[in-house]
Every structure is written in structure tokens, then in C-alpha cells.
XYZ file of C-alpha atoms in Angstrom:
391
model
C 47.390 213.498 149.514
C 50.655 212.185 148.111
C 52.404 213.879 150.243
C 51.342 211.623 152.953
C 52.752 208.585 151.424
C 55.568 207.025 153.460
C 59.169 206.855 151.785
C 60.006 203.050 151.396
C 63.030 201.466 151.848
C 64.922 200.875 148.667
C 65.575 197.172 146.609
C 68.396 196.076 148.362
C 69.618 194.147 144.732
C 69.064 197.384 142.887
C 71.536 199.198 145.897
C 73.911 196.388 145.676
C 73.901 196.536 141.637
C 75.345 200.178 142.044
C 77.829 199.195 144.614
C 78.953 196.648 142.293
C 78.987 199.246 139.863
C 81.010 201.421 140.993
C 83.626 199.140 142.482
C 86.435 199.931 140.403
C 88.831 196.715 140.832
C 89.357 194.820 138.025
C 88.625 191.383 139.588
C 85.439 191.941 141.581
C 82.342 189.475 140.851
C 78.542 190.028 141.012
C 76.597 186.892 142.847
C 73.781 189.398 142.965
C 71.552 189.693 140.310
C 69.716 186.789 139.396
C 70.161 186.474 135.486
C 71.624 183.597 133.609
C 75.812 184.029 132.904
C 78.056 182.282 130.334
C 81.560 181.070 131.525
C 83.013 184.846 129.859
C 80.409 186.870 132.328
C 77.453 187.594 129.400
C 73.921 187.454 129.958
C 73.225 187.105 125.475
C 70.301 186.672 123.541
C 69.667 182.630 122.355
C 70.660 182.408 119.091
C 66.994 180.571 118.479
C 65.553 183.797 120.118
C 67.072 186.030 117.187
C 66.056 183.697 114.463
C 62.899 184.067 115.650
C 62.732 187.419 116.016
C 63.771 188.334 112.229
C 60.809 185.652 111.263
C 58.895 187.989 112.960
C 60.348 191.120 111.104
C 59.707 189.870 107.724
C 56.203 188.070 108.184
C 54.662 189.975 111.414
C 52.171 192.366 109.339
C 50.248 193.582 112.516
C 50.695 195.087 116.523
C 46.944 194.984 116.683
C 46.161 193.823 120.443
C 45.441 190.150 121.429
C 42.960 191.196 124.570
C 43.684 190.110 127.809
C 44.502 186.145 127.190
C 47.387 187.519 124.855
C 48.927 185.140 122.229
C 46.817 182.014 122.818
C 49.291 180.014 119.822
C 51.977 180.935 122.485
C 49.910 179.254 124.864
C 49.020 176.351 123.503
C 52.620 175.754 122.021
C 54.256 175.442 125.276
C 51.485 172.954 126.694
C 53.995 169.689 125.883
C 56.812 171.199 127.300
C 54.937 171.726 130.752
C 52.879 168.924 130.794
C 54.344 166.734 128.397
C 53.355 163.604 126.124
C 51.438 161.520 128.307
C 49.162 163.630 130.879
C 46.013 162.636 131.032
C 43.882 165.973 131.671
C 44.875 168.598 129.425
C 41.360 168.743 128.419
C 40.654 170.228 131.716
C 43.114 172.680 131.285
C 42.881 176.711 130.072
C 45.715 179.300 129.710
C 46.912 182.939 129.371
C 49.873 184.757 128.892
C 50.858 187.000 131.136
C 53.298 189.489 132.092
C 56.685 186.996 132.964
C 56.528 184.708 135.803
C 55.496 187.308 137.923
C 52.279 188.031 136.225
C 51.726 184.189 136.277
C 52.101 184.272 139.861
C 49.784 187.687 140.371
C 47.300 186.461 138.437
C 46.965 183.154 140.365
C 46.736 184.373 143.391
C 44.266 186.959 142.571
C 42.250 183.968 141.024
C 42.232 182.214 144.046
C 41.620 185.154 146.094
C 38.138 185.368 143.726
C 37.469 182.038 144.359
C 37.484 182.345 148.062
C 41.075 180.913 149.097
C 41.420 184.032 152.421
C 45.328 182.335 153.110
C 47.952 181.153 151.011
C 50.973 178.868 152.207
C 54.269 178.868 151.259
C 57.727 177.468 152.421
C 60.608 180.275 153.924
C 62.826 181.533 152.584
C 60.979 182.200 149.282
C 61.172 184.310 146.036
C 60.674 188.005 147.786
C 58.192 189.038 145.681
C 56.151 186.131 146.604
C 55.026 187.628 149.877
C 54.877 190.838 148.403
C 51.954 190.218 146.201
C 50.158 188.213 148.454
C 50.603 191.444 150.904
C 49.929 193.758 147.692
C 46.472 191.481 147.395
C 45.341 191.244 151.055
C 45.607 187.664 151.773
C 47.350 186.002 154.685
C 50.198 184.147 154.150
C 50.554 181.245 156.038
C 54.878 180.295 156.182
C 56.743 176.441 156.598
C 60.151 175.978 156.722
C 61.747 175.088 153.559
C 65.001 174.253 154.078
C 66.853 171.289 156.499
C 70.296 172.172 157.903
C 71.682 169.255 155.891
C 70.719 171.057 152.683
C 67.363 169.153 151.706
C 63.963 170.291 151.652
C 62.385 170.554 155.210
C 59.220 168.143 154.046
C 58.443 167.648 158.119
C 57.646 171.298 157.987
C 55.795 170.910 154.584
C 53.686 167.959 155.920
C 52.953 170.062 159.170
C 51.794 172.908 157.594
C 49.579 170.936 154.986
C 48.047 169.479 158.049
C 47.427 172.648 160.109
C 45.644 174.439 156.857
C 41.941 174.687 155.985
C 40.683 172.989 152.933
C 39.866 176.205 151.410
C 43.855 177.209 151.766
C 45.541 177.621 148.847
C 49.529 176.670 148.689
C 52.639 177.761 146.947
C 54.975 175.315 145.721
C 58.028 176.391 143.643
C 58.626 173.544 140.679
C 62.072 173.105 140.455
C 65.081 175.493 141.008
C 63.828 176.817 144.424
C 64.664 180.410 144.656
C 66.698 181.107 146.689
C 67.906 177.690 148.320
C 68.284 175.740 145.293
C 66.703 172.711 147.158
C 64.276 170.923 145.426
C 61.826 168.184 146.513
C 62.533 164.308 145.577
C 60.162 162.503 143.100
C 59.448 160.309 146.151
C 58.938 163.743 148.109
C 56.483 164.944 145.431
C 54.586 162.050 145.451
C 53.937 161.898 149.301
C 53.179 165.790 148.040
C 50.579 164.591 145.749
C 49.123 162.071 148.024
C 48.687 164.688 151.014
C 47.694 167.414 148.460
C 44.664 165.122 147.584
C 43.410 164.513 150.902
C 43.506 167.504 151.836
C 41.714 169.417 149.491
C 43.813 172.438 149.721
C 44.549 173.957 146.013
C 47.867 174.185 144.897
C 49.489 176.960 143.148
C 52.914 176.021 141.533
C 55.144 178.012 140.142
C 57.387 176.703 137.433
C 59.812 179.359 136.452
C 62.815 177.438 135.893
C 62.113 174.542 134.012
C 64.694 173.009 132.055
C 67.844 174.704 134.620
C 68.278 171.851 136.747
C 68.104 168.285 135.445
C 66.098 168.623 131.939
C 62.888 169.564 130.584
C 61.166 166.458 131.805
C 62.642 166.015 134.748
C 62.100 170.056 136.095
C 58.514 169.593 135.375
C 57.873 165.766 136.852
C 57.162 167.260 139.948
C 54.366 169.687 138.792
C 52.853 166.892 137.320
C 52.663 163.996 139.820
C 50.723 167.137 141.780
C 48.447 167.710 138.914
C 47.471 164.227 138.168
C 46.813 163.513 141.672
C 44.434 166.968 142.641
C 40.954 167.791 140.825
C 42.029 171.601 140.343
C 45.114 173.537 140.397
C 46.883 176.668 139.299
C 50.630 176.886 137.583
C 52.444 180.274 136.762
C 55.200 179.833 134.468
C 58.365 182.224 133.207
C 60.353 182.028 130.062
C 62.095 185.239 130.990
C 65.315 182.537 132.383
C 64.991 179.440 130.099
C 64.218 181.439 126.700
C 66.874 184.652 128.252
C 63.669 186.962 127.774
C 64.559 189.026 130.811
C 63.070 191.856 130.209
C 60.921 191.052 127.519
C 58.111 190.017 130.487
C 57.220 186.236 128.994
C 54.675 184.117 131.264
C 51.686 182.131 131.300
C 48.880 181.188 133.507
C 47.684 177.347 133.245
C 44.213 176.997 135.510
C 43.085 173.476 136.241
C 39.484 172.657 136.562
C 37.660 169.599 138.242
C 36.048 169.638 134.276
C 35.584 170.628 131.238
C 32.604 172.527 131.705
C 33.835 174.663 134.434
C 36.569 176.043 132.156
C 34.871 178.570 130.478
C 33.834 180.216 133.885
C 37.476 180.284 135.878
C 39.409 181.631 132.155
C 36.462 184.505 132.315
C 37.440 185.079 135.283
C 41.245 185.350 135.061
C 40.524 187.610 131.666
C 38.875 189.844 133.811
C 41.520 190.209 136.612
C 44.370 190.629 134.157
C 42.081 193.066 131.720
C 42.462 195.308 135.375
C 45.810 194.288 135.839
C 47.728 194.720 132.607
C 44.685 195.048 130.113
C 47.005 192.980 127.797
C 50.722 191.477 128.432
C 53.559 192.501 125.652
C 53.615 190.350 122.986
C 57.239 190.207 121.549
C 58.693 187.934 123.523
C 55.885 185.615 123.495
C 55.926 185.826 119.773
C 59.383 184.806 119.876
C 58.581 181.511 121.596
C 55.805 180.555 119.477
C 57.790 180.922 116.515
C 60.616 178.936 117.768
C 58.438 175.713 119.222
C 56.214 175.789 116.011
C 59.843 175.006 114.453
C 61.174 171.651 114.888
C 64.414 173.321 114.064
C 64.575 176.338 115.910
C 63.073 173.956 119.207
C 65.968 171.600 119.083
C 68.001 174.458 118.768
C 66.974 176.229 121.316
C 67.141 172.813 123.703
C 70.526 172.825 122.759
C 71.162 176.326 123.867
C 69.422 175.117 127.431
C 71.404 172.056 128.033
C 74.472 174.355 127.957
C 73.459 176.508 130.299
C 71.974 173.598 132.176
C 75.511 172.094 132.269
C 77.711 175.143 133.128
C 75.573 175.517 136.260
C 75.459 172.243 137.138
C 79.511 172.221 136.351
C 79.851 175.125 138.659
C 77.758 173.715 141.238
C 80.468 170.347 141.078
C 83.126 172.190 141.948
C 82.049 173.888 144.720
C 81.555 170.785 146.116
C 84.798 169.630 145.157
C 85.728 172.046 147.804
C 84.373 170.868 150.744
C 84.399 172.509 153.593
C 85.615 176.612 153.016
C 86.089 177.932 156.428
C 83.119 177.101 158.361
C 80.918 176.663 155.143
C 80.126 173.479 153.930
C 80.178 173.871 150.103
C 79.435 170.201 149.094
C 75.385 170.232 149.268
C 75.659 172.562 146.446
C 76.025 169.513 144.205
C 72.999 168.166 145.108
C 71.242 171.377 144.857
C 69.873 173.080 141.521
C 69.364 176.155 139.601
C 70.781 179.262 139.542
C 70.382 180.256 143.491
C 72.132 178.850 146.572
C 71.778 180.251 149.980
C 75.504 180.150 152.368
C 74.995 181.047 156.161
C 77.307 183.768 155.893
C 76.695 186.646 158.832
C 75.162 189.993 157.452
C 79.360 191.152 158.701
C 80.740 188.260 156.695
C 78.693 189.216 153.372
C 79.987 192.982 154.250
C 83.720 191.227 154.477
C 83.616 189.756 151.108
C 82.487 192.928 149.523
C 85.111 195.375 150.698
C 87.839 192.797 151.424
C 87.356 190.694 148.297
C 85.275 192.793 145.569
C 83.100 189.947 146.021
C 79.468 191.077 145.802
C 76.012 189.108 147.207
C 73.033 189.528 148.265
C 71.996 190.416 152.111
C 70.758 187.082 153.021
C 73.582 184.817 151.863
C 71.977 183.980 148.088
C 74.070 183.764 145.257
C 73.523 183.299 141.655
C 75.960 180.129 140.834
C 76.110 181.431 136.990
C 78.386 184.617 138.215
C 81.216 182.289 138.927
C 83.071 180.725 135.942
C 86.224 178.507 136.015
C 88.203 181.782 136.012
C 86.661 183.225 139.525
C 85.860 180.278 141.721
C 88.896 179.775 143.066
C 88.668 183.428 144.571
C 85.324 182.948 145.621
C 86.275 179.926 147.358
C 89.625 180.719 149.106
C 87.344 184.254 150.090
C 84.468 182.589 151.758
C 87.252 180.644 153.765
C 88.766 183.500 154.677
C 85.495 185.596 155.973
C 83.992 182.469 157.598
C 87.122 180.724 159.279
């Protein structure tokens, strides 16, 4: 029977990492893959990460499992950083860790797939894999437009598509960072979000997998909860795998929402039986990691420290881009406004090819880049290149 599978087209990131790799000049650069980069070109572990760690080497006295809701204390811990201080229904809220961001996102929609949700919206262009769960899970996906041509989020095409759903649609809204574009909602925008969330009855599924990247730890997660205060029920998958640099350590979390108390019980049963099919149970290192670091008043300023620097490179690299202005027929200077590690330049699929043979300058298909592979050192290439492919 396998035989009768049907070969599928390989990543197109994991081709272009091997391209990359085997490009032998000494100056190429890698916009491709979408990991974190310091101004010298490293991807490293926090520094709070490996503190953590060797706590856990000398006091960790079991690998026992957890069972399907993994390491609730990891759970619980990073409740004020999502939510923070002041929100008012954290009672009504249940969690689980899960398999990075991905799992979070999985698991949701599998959750409101048992719940009855048939169609699930979402703005284009989105996270790939997005689509390819929903796909992976049977349920239609139901598309808006995401991005303006000015380099703001589309919210015309957000408020038609809110109006054309059922109540019993569910939709996907990506937190802060927006992968690929970069282009985040407004406060104000989120709040019209909120309001039109709430009357329509439609349950939102938000995905927070960069918060703390773009403007701060409050401020990336302000969004998510204006939504949350505003709706009886929602669902939020969250990563650590960028904001903790736990790549491939697989760090998430499922937060589920209820209308009450009472009904809490029922909807975490029900997402510990979809992930005890999934995953059985998700790896518990990295999640480890985290609770030992925001259980430590130390190790958590420390590791906000280690975010803000990030936080500002990008943000620095993003400035300077703008600084640019116009590069060829690319307009570099919404950039600034933009956030996170992903930008999208309309670049032809023959431009992108240009910039990778002429210019050892390497990106993804669709005109993405990852603003963390440039550095002070690079930017000037990148910049005279683009001018040079697009003029």
C-alpha cells in the first residue's frame, strides 16, 4: 500500500538551507531560516536558559512522565507574562503544554474542530503551516487579506470576513510579530477587533508566538488581551521556542478560555485527550528550563534583559532599512513601522533568483526575510543588492 503514496514536493526552506550551504563565497547571507541572529551571525543559547538548565542537573531527581497536560508549574508560571497583572478572568482559564507553538496551534484547532467549529478564518499570507494543519485536520479554511499595499494591516478585509462568517466559525489571529509580513494590528485596530469579535460570536484562536520581539512584553500581548476581555471563550497557542531561543527544544502551551468556571474541567478533558493521541506527552526539558527561570526573580530579569537585546537589534535593523528609502523599486521605509523577525519585499520569483546567484544573497520564494540575518556589517550589501535586482 505504501507504494501508492504520492512523492511530495520538498520544504522549499529546507532546499534553500542547502543552497545556502553550499554556496561557497565568503560574503553570502541567509534571510531564510526563521531563527533569532546576533549582530556576529549566532543563533546561542540565553545565558538564563543555561543557568537553568544546570539547576536542573543538580536538583532534577526524576524523567518520570507528566501525562498529557505536561509540566503544569510551567504552565501556570508563564500565566502573568501572557495575561499579565490586571486581567480579570484568569479564573476561567485552563492550560497545557504542548509541543512548541505548533502543538499550541494543533491542539487548538483540533479543540475547536471537537467542539463543532467546521471552518476556520485566517488572514493571507500566513505562517505556512497554518493551513497545513487545518488541511492535515479536515476543516475549511476560510482566507482575508492581511496586508494593505501601504504596509498596514488590511482590517477592511478583516472586518469583511468577520462579517461574512457563521457564528460557529472559529478565527485565527496572529498576536504580534505577524509571520511573514511583520504587520501588526493597532491597539485601536484590536479594539474595533474585540468589539466585532463580541458581536459576532465567532471564537477566536490567537496565536502568540512572538511575544516580547516587537515592542515589549506588555505591549506584544495587549492585543491578545483586549480580545480576551471582550469574548466569553477563546483559545491562545503560545511558543517559547523564539523568545526563550528553545528552537528545537519544542516549548508551547495551550491556554483555553471558558464562558466559566465550571465548564473548565470538561474543555481541559478534552484537550488531554486530543494531545494524549497526538503526542501522548510533550518533552519536558525545555519547559523545565522556563519554569526554573520565571520561579527566579533573578534568572527572569535576566532573561528580560537577554530579550530586550534582541528586541532592540531587530528593531535597530528594521531603522535602517528605512533609513534607506526607496532601493530600486522597493520601498524599504514601512519596515520601521513593522515588527518581528519577518518582512515580506515584492521582489519577482526572477528577482529573488537574481539576488541569490548575483549577490550570494539568499531568501525565501515569496519575498520573506528574517530581519535578524542582516547585521550592521551586511546591510549595506543587502541594500545596494535589492536596488540593483529591482531597479
Amino acid at each position: 500500500m505504501l507504494a501508492q503514496l504520492t512523492q511530495q514536493p520538498p520544504d522549499a526552506l529546507l532546499a534553500l538551507i542547502k543552497l545556502y550551504s553550499a554556496d561557497e563565497r565568503a560574503d553570502k547571507i541567509d534571510l531564510g531560516v526563521g531563527v533569532y541572529r546576533t549582530g556576529q551571525g549566532h543563533t546561542p543559547v540565553f545565558t538564563s536558559i543555561k543557568k537553568a538548565e544546570q539547576i536542573l542537573v543538580d536538583h532534577q531527581d526524576s524523567k518520570a512522565y507528566l501525562g498529557p497536560e505536561g509540566d503544569m508549574g510551567f504552565v501556570e508560571a508563564l500565566k502573568p507574562i501572557i495575561f499579565g497583572a490586571g486581567f480579570s478572568k484568569l479564573d476561567q482559564i485552563d492550560g497545557m503544554q504542548t509541543p512548541g507553538g505548533t502543538g499550541g496551534v494543533r491542539l487548538a484547532a483540533a479543540l475547536a474542530k471537537a467542539a463543532g467549529v467546521t471552518k476556520i478564518w485566517m488572514g493571507t499570507p500566513s505562517w505556512p503551516n497554518h493551513a497545513q494543519i487545518m488541511k492535515d485536520l479536515g476543516v475549511e479554511v476560510g482566507t482575508f487579506n492581511h496586508a494593505s499595499a501601504d504596509g498596514t494591516a488590511d482590517m477592511a478585509g478583516l472586518r469583511d470576513a468577520i462579517a461574512a462568517a457563521a457564528p460557529t466559525d472559529a478565527i485565527l489571529l496572529h498576536g504580534c510579530c505577524h509571520n511573514p509580513t511583520g504587520i501588526d494590528y493597532t491597539l485601536s485596530d484590536w479594539e474595533e477587533i474585540a468589539r466585532l469579535l463580541a458581536g459576532k460570536g465567532m471564537l477566536p484562536i490567537l496565536d502568540l508566538a512572538y511575544q516580547g520581539l516587537g515592542d515589549g512584553l506588555e505591549e506584544d500581548a495587549a492585543g491578545v488581551r483586549l480580545v480576551l476581555e471582550a469574548v466569553p471563550e477563546a483559545l491562545i497557542a503560545y511558543s517559547c521556542d523564539k523568545n526563550f531561543g528553545l528552537y528545537r527544544d519544542r516549548v508551547g502551551a495551550i491556554y483555553m478560555m471558558g464562558e466559566g468556571v465550571d465548564c473548565l474541567p470538561c474543555i481541559a478533558s478534552n484537550g488531554a485527550a486530543l494531545a494524549r493521541a497526538n503526542w501522548s506527552m510533550p518533552p519536558d526539558h525545555g519547559a523545565a528550563a522556563v519554569r526554573t527561570i520565571l520561579e527566579d526573580a533573578a534568572l527572569t530579569a535576566e532573561w528580560k534583559d537577554e530579550l530586550e537585546s534582541m528586541r532592540t537589534r531587530i528593531n535597530q535593523v528594521r531603522a535602517r532599512l528605512a533609513e534607506a528609502g526607496v532601493a530600486g523599486s522597493v520601498d524599504l521605509r514601512p519596515l520601521a513601522g513593522q515588527r518581528g523577525l519577518f518582512a515580506i519585499l515584492p521582489l519577482s520569483k526572477e528577482q529573488i533568483a537574481a539576488l541569490r546567484s548575483d549577490h550570494a544573497i539568499y531568501m525565501a520564494g515569496s519575498g520573506r526575510i528574517n530581519i535578524a540575518g542582516l547585521t550592521m556589517g551586511n546591510i549595506d550589501k543587502f541594500i545596494k543588492a535589492v536596488a540593483t535586482v529591482s531597479a
